[in-house]
Short mmCIF file of C-alpha atoms in Angstrom, two decimals:
data_model
loop_
_atom_site.label_atom_id
_atom_site.label_comp_id
_atom_site.label_asym_id
_atom_site.label_seq_id
_atom_site.Cartn_x
_atom_site.Cartn_y
_atom_site.Cartn_z
CA MET A 28 -51.41 92.47 -28.09
CA VAL A 29 -49.18 89.76 -27.46
CA ARG A 30 -45.59 90.36 -26.89
CA THR A 31 -43.07 87.71 -27.74
CA LEU A 32 -39.80 87.30 -25.18
CA LEU A 33 -37.12 86.46 -27.46
CA LEU A 34 -34.65 83.99 -24.58
CA PRO A 35 -31.51 84.00 -25.15
CA ALA A 36 -30.19 80.29 -26.58
CA LEU A 37 -29.21 77.58 -23.47
CA GLU A 38 -26.38 75.20 -23.92
CA PHE A 39 -26.05 72.14 -22.49
CA PRO A 40 -22.82 70.70 -20.93
CA ASP A 41 -21.27 67.97 -23.41
CA VAL A 42 -22.49 64.71 -21.75
CA ALA A 43 -19.23 61.74 -21.88
CA PRO A 44 -20.40 58.95 -24.45
CA ARG A 45 -22.11 55.70 -22.61
CA ALA A 46 -19.40 53.13 -21.33
CA PRO A 47 -18.48 50.20 -22.75
CA ALA A 48 -18.42 46.09 -21.68
CA LEU A 49 -15.10 44.82 -21.50
CA SER A 50 -14.71 41.26 -21.51
CA ALA A 51 -11.78 38.42 -20.80
CA ASN A 52 -11.74 34.94 -22.92
CA PRO A 53 -11.20 32.58 -21.50
CA HIS A 54 -12.58 34.03 -18.70
CA ARG A 55 -10.65 32.39 -15.01
CA PRO A 56 -10.23 33.06 -11.66
CA THR A 57 -6.41 32.73 -12.39
CA TYR A 58 -3.98 32.54 -15.14
CA LEU A 59 -1.06 30.40 -15.17
CA PRO A 60 2.40 31.97 -16.74
CA GLY A 61 2.20 30.84 -20.25
CA GLU A 62 -1.71 31.07 -21.37
CA SER A 63 -3.10 33.33 -23.09
CA LEU A 64 -6.47 35.15 -23.23
CA ASN A 65 -8.21 38.24 -25.42
CA LEU A 66 -9.84 41.81 -23.38
CA THR A 67 -12.65 42.01 -25.32
CA CYS A 68 -13.93 46.23 -25.78
CA SER A 69 -17.48 46.45 -27.06
CA VAL A 70 -18.49 50.03 -27.67
CA PRO A 71 -22.66 50.74 -27.97
CA ARG A 72 -23.93 50.83 -31.66
CA GLY A 73 -24.61 53.82 -33.08
CA ASP A 74 -21.44 55.58 -31.92
CA GLN A 75 -18.43 56.41 -34.16
CA VAL A 76 -15.56 54.77 -32.90
CA VAL A 77 -12.13 56.79 -33.42
CA GLN A 78 -9.71 54.71 -30.89
CA PHE A 79 -9.77 52.36 -28.26
CA GLN A 80 -7.74 52.51 -25.25
CA LEU A 81 -6.92 49.77 -22.91
CA TRP A 82 -6.39 51.22 -19.09
CA LYS A 83 -4.49 49.02 -16.45
CA ASP A 84 -3.90 49.34 -12.63
CA GLY A 85 -5.50 53.07 -13.80
CA GLU A 86 -2.99 53.73 -16.27
CA ALA A 87 -3.93 54.19 -19.43
CA GLN A 88 -2.33 52.19 -22.26
CA PRO A 89 -0.98 53.50 -26.33
CA PRO A 90 -5.01 53.68 -28.25
CA THR A 91 -5.15 51.69 -30.95
CA ASP A 92 -7.00 52.60 -34.33
CA SER A 93 -10.87 51.47 -34.18
CA ARG A 94 -10.83 51.17 -37.93
CA GLY A 95 -14.66 51.79 -37.92
CA GLN A 96 -15.58 48.75 -35.85
CA TRP A 97 -17.09 48.51 -32.63
CA VAL A 98 -15.49 45.74 -31.10
CA HIS A 99 -11.86 45.45 -30.47
CA SER A 100 -9.55 42.84 -28.66
CA PHE A 101 -6.80 43.63 -26.64
CA PRO A 102 -4.67 39.85 -26.90
CA LEU A 103 -2.56 38.96 -23.38
CA ALA A 104 -0.44 36.68 -25.30
CA GLN A 105 2.58 34.35 -22.64
CA LEU A 106 1.28 35.78 -19.19
CA ARG A 107 3.53 36.82 -17.25
CA MET A 108 3.03 37.42 -13.34
CA GLN A 109 3.62 41.30 -14.21
CA ASP A 110 0.75 40.83 -16.70
CA ALA A 111 -1.51 40.66 -13.84
CA GLY A 112 -3.62 43.73 -12.35
CA THR A 113 -7.36 45.01 -12.71
CA TYR A 114 -7.81 46.34 -16.39
CA THR A 115 -10.45 48.81 -18.07
CA CYS A 116 -11.73 49.96 -21.47
CA LEU A 117 -12.53 53.16 -23.00
CA TYR A 118 -13.26 54.55 -26.96
CA CYS A 119 -12.85 57.97 -28.16
CA LEU A 120 -15.82 59.41 -30.65
CA ARG A 121 -15.02 62.29 -33.73
CA GLN A 122 -17.47 64.91 -32.64
CA SER A 123 -18.02 68.48 -34.53
CA LYS A 124 -15.89 69.78 -32.04
CA GLY A 125 -13.11 67.23 -31.54
CA GLN A 126 -12.75 63.99 -29.96
CA ARG A 127 -14.45 62.92 -26.86
CA GLN A 128 -13.86 60.05 -24.51
CA SER A 129 -16.10 57.47 -23.14
CA TRP A 130 -16.76 56.67 -19.94
CA ARG A 131 -14.60 53.62 -18.73
CA SER A 132 -15.88 50.13 -19.15
CA ASN A 133 -16.58 47.87 -16.06
CA PRO A 134 -13.41 46.01 -14.35
CA ILE A 135 -11.78 43.07 -15.20
CA SER A 136 -9.55 41.56 -12.79
CA ILE A 137 -6.41 39.11 -14.01
CA SER A 138 -4.68 37.37 -11.57
CA VAL A 139 -1.71 35.30 -12.56
CA TYR A 140 -0.11 32.26 -9.96
CA ASP A 141 3.10 30.42 -10.72
CA HIS A 142 3.23 27.33 -10.07
CA PRO A 143 3.64 26.14 -6.45
CA THR A 144 7.25 25.64 -5.71
CA ALA A 145 8.29 21.97 -6.43
CA PRO A 146 7.70 19.54 -3.22
CA SER A 147 10.17 17.31 -1.22
CA LEU A 148 10.33 13.54 -1.68
CA SER A 149 11.39 11.17 0.95
CA VAL A 150 11.39 7.47 0.93
CA SER A 151 11.47 5.53 4.38
CA PRO A 152 13.44 3.11 5.13
CA ARG A 153 16.24 4.33 2.53
CA HIS A 154 18.09 1.67 1.44
CA PRO A 155 20.30 1.52 -1.71
CA VAL A 156 17.86 -1.63 -3.09
CA TYR A 157 14.95 -3.22 -1.55
CA LEU A 158 13.64 -6.82 -1.70
CA PRO A 159 10.39 -8.32 -3.13
CA GLY A 160 8.04 -8.08 -0.37
CA GLU A 161 9.13 -4.93 1.10
CA ALA A 162 7.13 -2.17 1.21
CA VAL A 163 8.48 1.83 1.46
CA THR A 164 6.48 5.02 2.55
CA LEU A 165 7.29 7.90 0.76
CA GLN A 166 6.32 11.18 1.80
CA CYS A 167 5.40 14.57 -0.12
CA MET A 168 5.94 17.88 1.73
CA ALA A 169 5.03 20.95 0.18
CA PRO A 170 7.66 23.91 0.99
CA PRO A 171 7.37 25.82 4.46
CA GLY A 172 5.66 28.93 3.88
CA ALA A 173 3.73 28.40 0.81
CA HIS A 174 0.01 28.39 0.45
CA PRO A 175 -1.63 25.21 2.06
CA ALA A 176 -2.04 22.39 -0.36
CA ALA A 177 -5.20 20.92 -1.33
CA GLY A 178 -3.84 17.89 -2.49
CA PHE A 179 -0.99 15.58 -3.43
CA GLN A 180 -0.37 13.22 -6.72
CA LEU A 181 2.38 10.23 -6.88
CA SER A 182 3.29 9.17 -10.00
CA ARG A 183 5.73 6.75 -11.88
CA VAL A 184 8.05 8.60 -14.09
CA GLY A 185 7.23 7.85 -17.33
CA GLY A 186 3.84 5.99 -16.54
CA ARG A 187 0.46 6.37 -14.71
CA ASN A 188 -0.45 8.27 -11.50
CA LEU A 189 -0.12 5.65 -8.27
CA SER A 190 -2.22 7.68 -5.97
CA SER A 191 -3.76 10.84 -5.70
CA GLY A 192 -5.56 12.91 -2.66
CA SER A 193 -5.29 15.10 0.66
CA ASN A 194 -2.91 12.67 2.18
CA ASP A 195 0.82 13.69 1.46
CA THR A 196 1.91 10.29 2.81
CA GLN A 197 1.58 7.24 0.00
CA THR A 198 2.94 3.50 0.84
CA LEU A 199 4.33 1.22 -1.65
CA SER A 200 4.63 -2.21 -1.72
CA ILE A 201 6.63 -4.02 -3.68
CA PRO A 202 5.72 -7.81 -5.11
CA GLY A 203 9.02 -8.36 -7.26
CA LEU A 204 11.51 -6.36 -9.38
CA ALA A 205 9.04 -5.11 -11.88
CA ASP A 206 8.42 -2.61 -9.13
CA ALA A 207 11.22 -1.11 -9.80
CA GLY A 208 11.57 2.24 -11.23
CA SER A 209 11.52 6.28 -10.42
CA PHE A 210 9.41 8.45 -8.79
CA THR A 211 7.84 11.97 -8.47
CA CYS A 212 5.00 13.77 -6.73
CA LEU A 213 3.43 17.13 -6.95
CA TYR A 214 0.86 18.80 -4.98
CA TRP A 215 -1.60 21.78 -6.08
CA ILE A 216 -3.26 24.78 -4.51
CA CYS A 217 -6.50 26.30 -4.92
CA PRO A 218 -6.58 30.30 -4.05
CA SER A 219 -9.34 30.51 -6.09
CA ARG A 220 -12.03 28.60 -8.11
CA ARG A 221 -8.98 27.52 -9.72
CA CYS A 222 -6.36 25.06 -8.71
CA ILE A 223 -3.09 24.92 -9.69
CA GLN A 224 -0.71 22.55 -9.41
CA SER A 225 3.21 22.94 -8.54
CA TRP A 226 6.45 21.95 -9.98
CA GLU A 227 7.32 18.14 -10.17
CA SER A 228 9.67 16.90 -6.91
CA HIS A 229 13.19 15.20 -7.83
CA PRO A 230 12.52 11.91 -8.30
CA ILE A 231 14.12 8.85 -6.21
CA SER A 232 14.69 5.76 -7.73
CA ILE A 233 13.42 2.64 -6.00
CA ASN A 234 15.53 -0.60 -7.24
CA VAL A 235 15.27 -3.86 -6.20
CA THR A 236 17.28 -6.57 -5.97
CA ASP A 237 16.39 -10.54 -5.78
CA LEU A 238 17.61 -12.71 -2.56
CA PRO A 239 21.05 -14.14 -3.08
CA SER A 240 20.98 -18.47 -4.41
CA GLN A 241 21.01 -20.74 -1.37
CA PRO A 242 23.81 -21.97 -0.04
CA SER A 243 25.24 -25.39 1.40
CA LEU A 244 26.14 -26.32 4.62
CA SER A 245 28.25 -30.13 4.52
CA ILE A 246 30.14 -31.52 7.61
CA ASP A 247 33.25 -33.20 8.14
CA PRO A 248 32.82 -36.33 9.68
CA PRO A 249 29.90 -36.95 6.79
CA SER A 250 28.39 -39.61 9.42
CA GLU A 251 26.48 -36.86 10.48
CA ALA A 252 27.25 -38.59 14.10
CA VAL A 253 30.80 -37.80 15.81
CA SER A 254 31.71 -38.96 19.38
CA GLU A 255 32.49 -37.09 22.07
CA GLY A 256 35.57 -34.77 22.48
CA LEU A 257 36.19 -35.47 18.93
CA PRO A 258 36.46 -32.21 16.56
CA LEU A 259 33.93 -31.29 13.95
CA LEU A 260 33.99 -29.21 11.33
CA ILE A 261 30.70 -27.34 9.52
CA SER A 262 31.04 -25.75 6.11
CA CYS A 263 28.98 -23.00 4.28
CA MET A 264 29.21 -22.69 0.78
CA ALA A 265 27.92 -19.86 -1.34
CA PRO A 266 27.50 -20.09 -4.90
CA GLY A 267 29.97 -18.48 -7.05
CA ASP A 268 33.62 -17.55 -5.86
CA THR A 269 33.59 -13.26 -5.87
CA GLY A 270 31.66 -11.07 -3.57
CA ASP A 271 31.71 -9.63 -0.40
CA TRP A 272 29.72 -11.75 1.90
CA ARG A 273 28.75 -12.68 5.63
CA PHE A 274 28.16 -16.01 6.99
CA GLN A 275 25.64 -17.09 9.72
CA PHE A 276 25.53 -20.71 11.02
CA TYR A 277 21.91 -21.48 13.08
CA LYS A 278 21.34 -24.53 16.01
CA ASP A 279 18.18 -25.45 16.40
CA GLY A 280 17.09 -21.49 14.69
CA ASP A 281 19.45 -19.69 16.93
CA GLU A 282 22.31 -17.70 15.52
CA LEU A 283 25.87 -18.90 16.56
CA VAL A 284 27.57 -15.76 17.71
CA PRO A 285 31.44 -16.15 16.87
CA GLY A 286 33.44 -16.07 19.84
CA ASN A 287 31.19 -18.18 22.28
CA VAL A 288 32.70 -20.86 24.04
CA GLY A 289 33.64 -24.02 22.29
CA PHE A 290 33.31 -22.60 18.48
CA GLU A 291 35.18 -20.85 15.85
CA ILE A 292 33.94 -19.68 13.06
CA SER A 293 36.48 -18.76 9.91
CA THR A 294 35.72 -17.39 7.10
CA ARG A 295 37.96 -19.18 4.55
CA GLU A 296 38.29 -23.21 4.08
CA PRO A 297 41.28 -24.40 5.51
CA GLY A 298 44.04 -24.63 3.05
CA THR A 299 42.68 -22.96 0.61
CA SER A 300 41.97 -19.06 -0.80
CA SER A 301 38.46 -19.23 -1.43
CA VAL A 302 35.97 -16.69 0.31
CA ASN A 303 32.78 -18.17 -0.44
CA VAL A 304 33.68 -20.94 2.16
CA SER A 305 33.01 -20.50 5.81
CA VAL A 306 34.10 -23.31 8.45
CA LEU A 307 32.16 -23.75 11.93
CA SER A 308 34.94 -25.63 13.42
CA ILE A 309 34.00 -27.32 17.01
CA PRO A 310 37.70 -28.21 18.29
CA ARG A 311 35.62 -31.10 21.53
CA ALA A 312 32.53 -31.98 20.30
CA SER A 313 30.11 -32.34 23.46
CA LEU A 314 26.58 -33.71 24.17
CA ASN A 315 25.42 -29.59 24.09
CA ASN A 316 26.44 -30.11 20.40
CA THR A 317 23.76 -32.31 19.18
CA GLY A 318 20.91 -30.59 16.99
CA GLU A 319 19.86 -29.59 14.12
CA PHE A 320 22.18 -27.00 12.05
CA THR A 321 21.58 -24.56 9.49
CA CYS A 322 23.46 -21.64 7.82
CA GLY A 323 22.58 -18.54 5.30
CA TYR A 324 24.76 -15.49 4.21
CA GLU A 325 24.15 -11.63 3.32
CA GLU A 326 26.14 -10.38 0.13
CA ASN A 327 27.06 -6.77 0.22
CA VAL A 328 24.30 -5.00 -2.96
CA SER A 329 25.52 -1.85 -3.30
CA GLY A 330 26.43 -0.78 0.14
CA ARG A 331 23.18 -3.00 1.72
CA TRP A 332 23.68 -6.97 3.39
CA VAL A 333 21.00 -8.37 1.61
CA PRO A 334 20.25 -11.68 3.73
CA SER A 335 20.14 -15.33 1.41
CA ARG A 336 17.97 -17.84 2.11
CA ARG A 337 18.76 -21.07 4.22
CA SER A 338 20.63 -24.02 3.46
CA GLN A 339 18.83 -27.36 4.34
CA ALA A 340 19.25 -28.38 7.32
CA VAL A 341 21.61 -31.18 8.88
CA ASN A 342 21.36 -33.08 11.51
CA ILE A 343 23.90 -34.07 14.25
CA THR A 344 24.43 -36.45 16.76
CA VAL A 345 27.06 -36.76 19.28
CA ASN A 346 27.58 -40.03 21.13
CA SER A 347 28.74 -40.35 24.87
CA ALA A 348 31.84 -41.33 25.16
CA ALA A 349 31.01 -44.11 26.93
CA THR A 350 28.30 -45.33 24.39
CA ALA A 351 31.09 -44.86 21.94
CA TRP A 352 33.45 -47.17 23.56
CA ALA A 353 30.79 -49.64 23.92
CA GLN A 354 29.64 -50.10 20.99
CA PRO A 355 32.81 -51.57 19.34
CA ARG A 356 33.36 -53.90 21.87
CA ASN A 357 29.68 -54.97 21.95
CA LYS A 358 30.18 -55.40 17.72
CA LEU A 359 33.43 -57.71 19.24
CA LEU A 360 31.35 -59.64 21.63
CA PRO A 361 31.27 -62.48 19.67
CA CYS A 362 34.60 -62.70 18.09
CA GLY A 363 35.90 -63.11 21.51
CA ILE A 364 33.65 -65.57 22.65
CA LEU A 365 34.92 -67.81 19.50
CA VAL A 366 38.56 -67.00 20.30
CA VAL A 367 38.05 -68.03 24.27
CA LEU A 368 36.19 -71.56 22.81
CA GLY A 369 39.05 -72.01 20.40
CA MET A 370 41.57 -71.43 22.76
CA ALA A 371 40.16 -73.66 25.32
CA LEU A 372 39.36 -76.82 22.84
CA ALA A 373 42.98 -76.09 21.92
CA ALA A 374 44.51 -76.88 25.46
CA LEU A 375 42.17 -79.69 25.42
CA VAL A 376 43.85 -81.06 22.47
CA CYS A 377 46.97 -80.67 24.11
CA TYR A 378 46.68 -81.82 27.12
CA ARG A 379 45.08 -85.21 26.03
CA THR A 380 47.96 -85.31 23.32
CA ARG A 381 50.30 -84.99 26.34
CA ASN A 382 48.73 -87.71 28.57
CA LYS A 383 49.33 -90.46 25.43
CA ARG A 384 53.11 -89.87 26.02
CA VAL A 385 53.08 -90.01 29.32
CA PRO A 386 54.25 -93.65 31.24
CA GLU A 387 50.76 -95.28 32.52
CA PRO A 388 51.43 -95.67 36.31
CA LEU A 389 51.32 -98.48 38.10
CA GLN A 390 48.59 -97.43 40.52
CA TYR A 391 46.05 -97.50 37.74
CA LEU A 392 46.86 -101.13 37.51
CA ARG A 393 44.64 -103.73 39.11
CA GLY A 394 46.77 -105.29 41.73
CA SER A 395 49.73 -103.59 43.76
CA GLU A 396 51.94 -106.41 44.40
CA PRO A 397 53.87 -107.62 41.39
CA GLY A 398 52.12 -111.17 40.35
CA GLU A 399 48.45 -110.03 42.27
CA GLY A 400 45.95 -109.33 40.13
CA ASP A 401 46.52 -109.21 35.54
CA GLY A 402 48.04 -106.16 35.47
CA GLY A 403 44.89 -104.76 33.75
CA LEU A 404 44.43 -101.01 34.03
CA ASP A 405 40.94 -100.33 36.34
CA PRO A 406 38.68 -98.56 33.89
CA ARG A 407 36.66 -96.72 37.04
CA ARG A 408 39.33 -95.63 38.53
CA TYR A 409 41.47 -94.09 35.83
CA ARG A 410 38.29 -91.89 33.83
CA GLU A 411 37.76 -90.09 37.27
CA GLU A 412 41.90 -89.65 37.58
CA LEU A 413 41.83 -88.57 33.88
CA LYS A 414 38.40 -86.28 33.94
CA PRO A 415 39.33 -82.48 33.67
CA ASN A 416 38.37 -80.34 36.88
CA SER A 417 37.11 -77.31 35.73
CA VAL A 418 37.12 -75.91 31.92
CA ARG A 419 34.55 -72.64 32.57
CA VAL A 420 33.76 -69.62 30.22
CA GLU A 421 31.90 -66.94 31.90
CA LEU A 422 29.90 -64.49 28.87
CA PRO A 423 30.33 -60.61 29.59
CA GLY A 424 26.96 -58.70 29.92
CA GLU A 425 26.49 -55.35 27.82
CA GLY A 426 28.89 -53.16 28.61
CA SER A 427 30.89 -55.25 31.38
CA ASP A 428 34.62 -56.70 30.98
CA VAL A 429 35.25 -60.03 29.92
CA TYR A 430 36.50 -62.24 31.92
CA THR A 431 37.79 -66.34 30.85
CA LEU A 432 38.54 -68.49 33.55
CA LEU A 433 40.58 -71.94 32.05
CA THR A 434 41.28 -75.16 34.74
CA PHE A 435 42.94 -77.57 32.98
CA PRO A 436 43.75 -81.20 34.81
CA SER A 437 46.95 -81.94 36.53
CA SER A 438 48.89 -84.24 35.32
CA ALA A 439 49.03 -87.88 37.30
CA PRO A 440 51.82 -88.39 39.36
CA PRO A 441 54.76 -90.35 37.75
#
């Protein structure tokens, strides 16, 4: 006989539906404010989904009807810093006993980093204007306490990037006026596999100016030679008649400092109101003033004194007093000799003329008593008596005084 045992029906506990899959598109390690992404919750096929629900940091967000779909997207547009966090999703099924929630999906972490604080850009040396050929050093410094900077970038405003790398210092050469402009810099950090740029620094302007025009140098006396002890004026003239200038004078390449003994420097041309002329006055020239003179000036451009090019050099010679006195005397020496010879000749002519007017002395006749001889002259004795004793002219050598001695014959006794 077979017995049949009737067992009570067993009721198994309800099992939650399978967990969905959550993904982010685009998927990035970090996001920036203003960027957008979609979180997509995908349900295993076969289940009749009624609702989808997104959770953030363990807090449920308002559910969304599925409308018969197995996939639902949660858009996160225009991310903000408060959107950072850990996200999961789940879905609800309709069953005979009502709705049932699934297990939660895999978590997705959303990291939102704002742009790091702007760096500070500095320039050294700091000038209101720069000259062609100069070099400046631009340094980009991240603010203290910020995330370590992984790199720096220097750019010209409205132009291309000039440098990019791990060095926060960049040397900028200034070949010409075209290199003027405004510059900014930034840095970037890499808190994860994605690097984030900082905001740009405040711009720094690099203004470039050309060198002032070359001045002209003139001297008085204009012969470039002056005698020792006489005054000497050296004038330096800048082009134009407007501006703020400072003049410098140089001798053999060394600057002459105002106030030195023997020098006086004025900032105005004597007798005029022009301020574009400076005069170097030497009241008494000395042999030490012989040399090559040049001048230059500095022009005030936006608060910086910009030096001009040097003037053309002028060579000045100071002659000693002895040399200066000997030169005109040497030039008059031939004239003096001619004058002396002329005077000697005139004296001789006067003497001969006077001698003709004097009666012939008796002793020049032949015989000493009346009736002796024929009364004729003794030619030999006459010539000897009339011969002048001496006429001598001494010609001086160079640098000596002129001495002239004239000796004339005495008149015959009456």
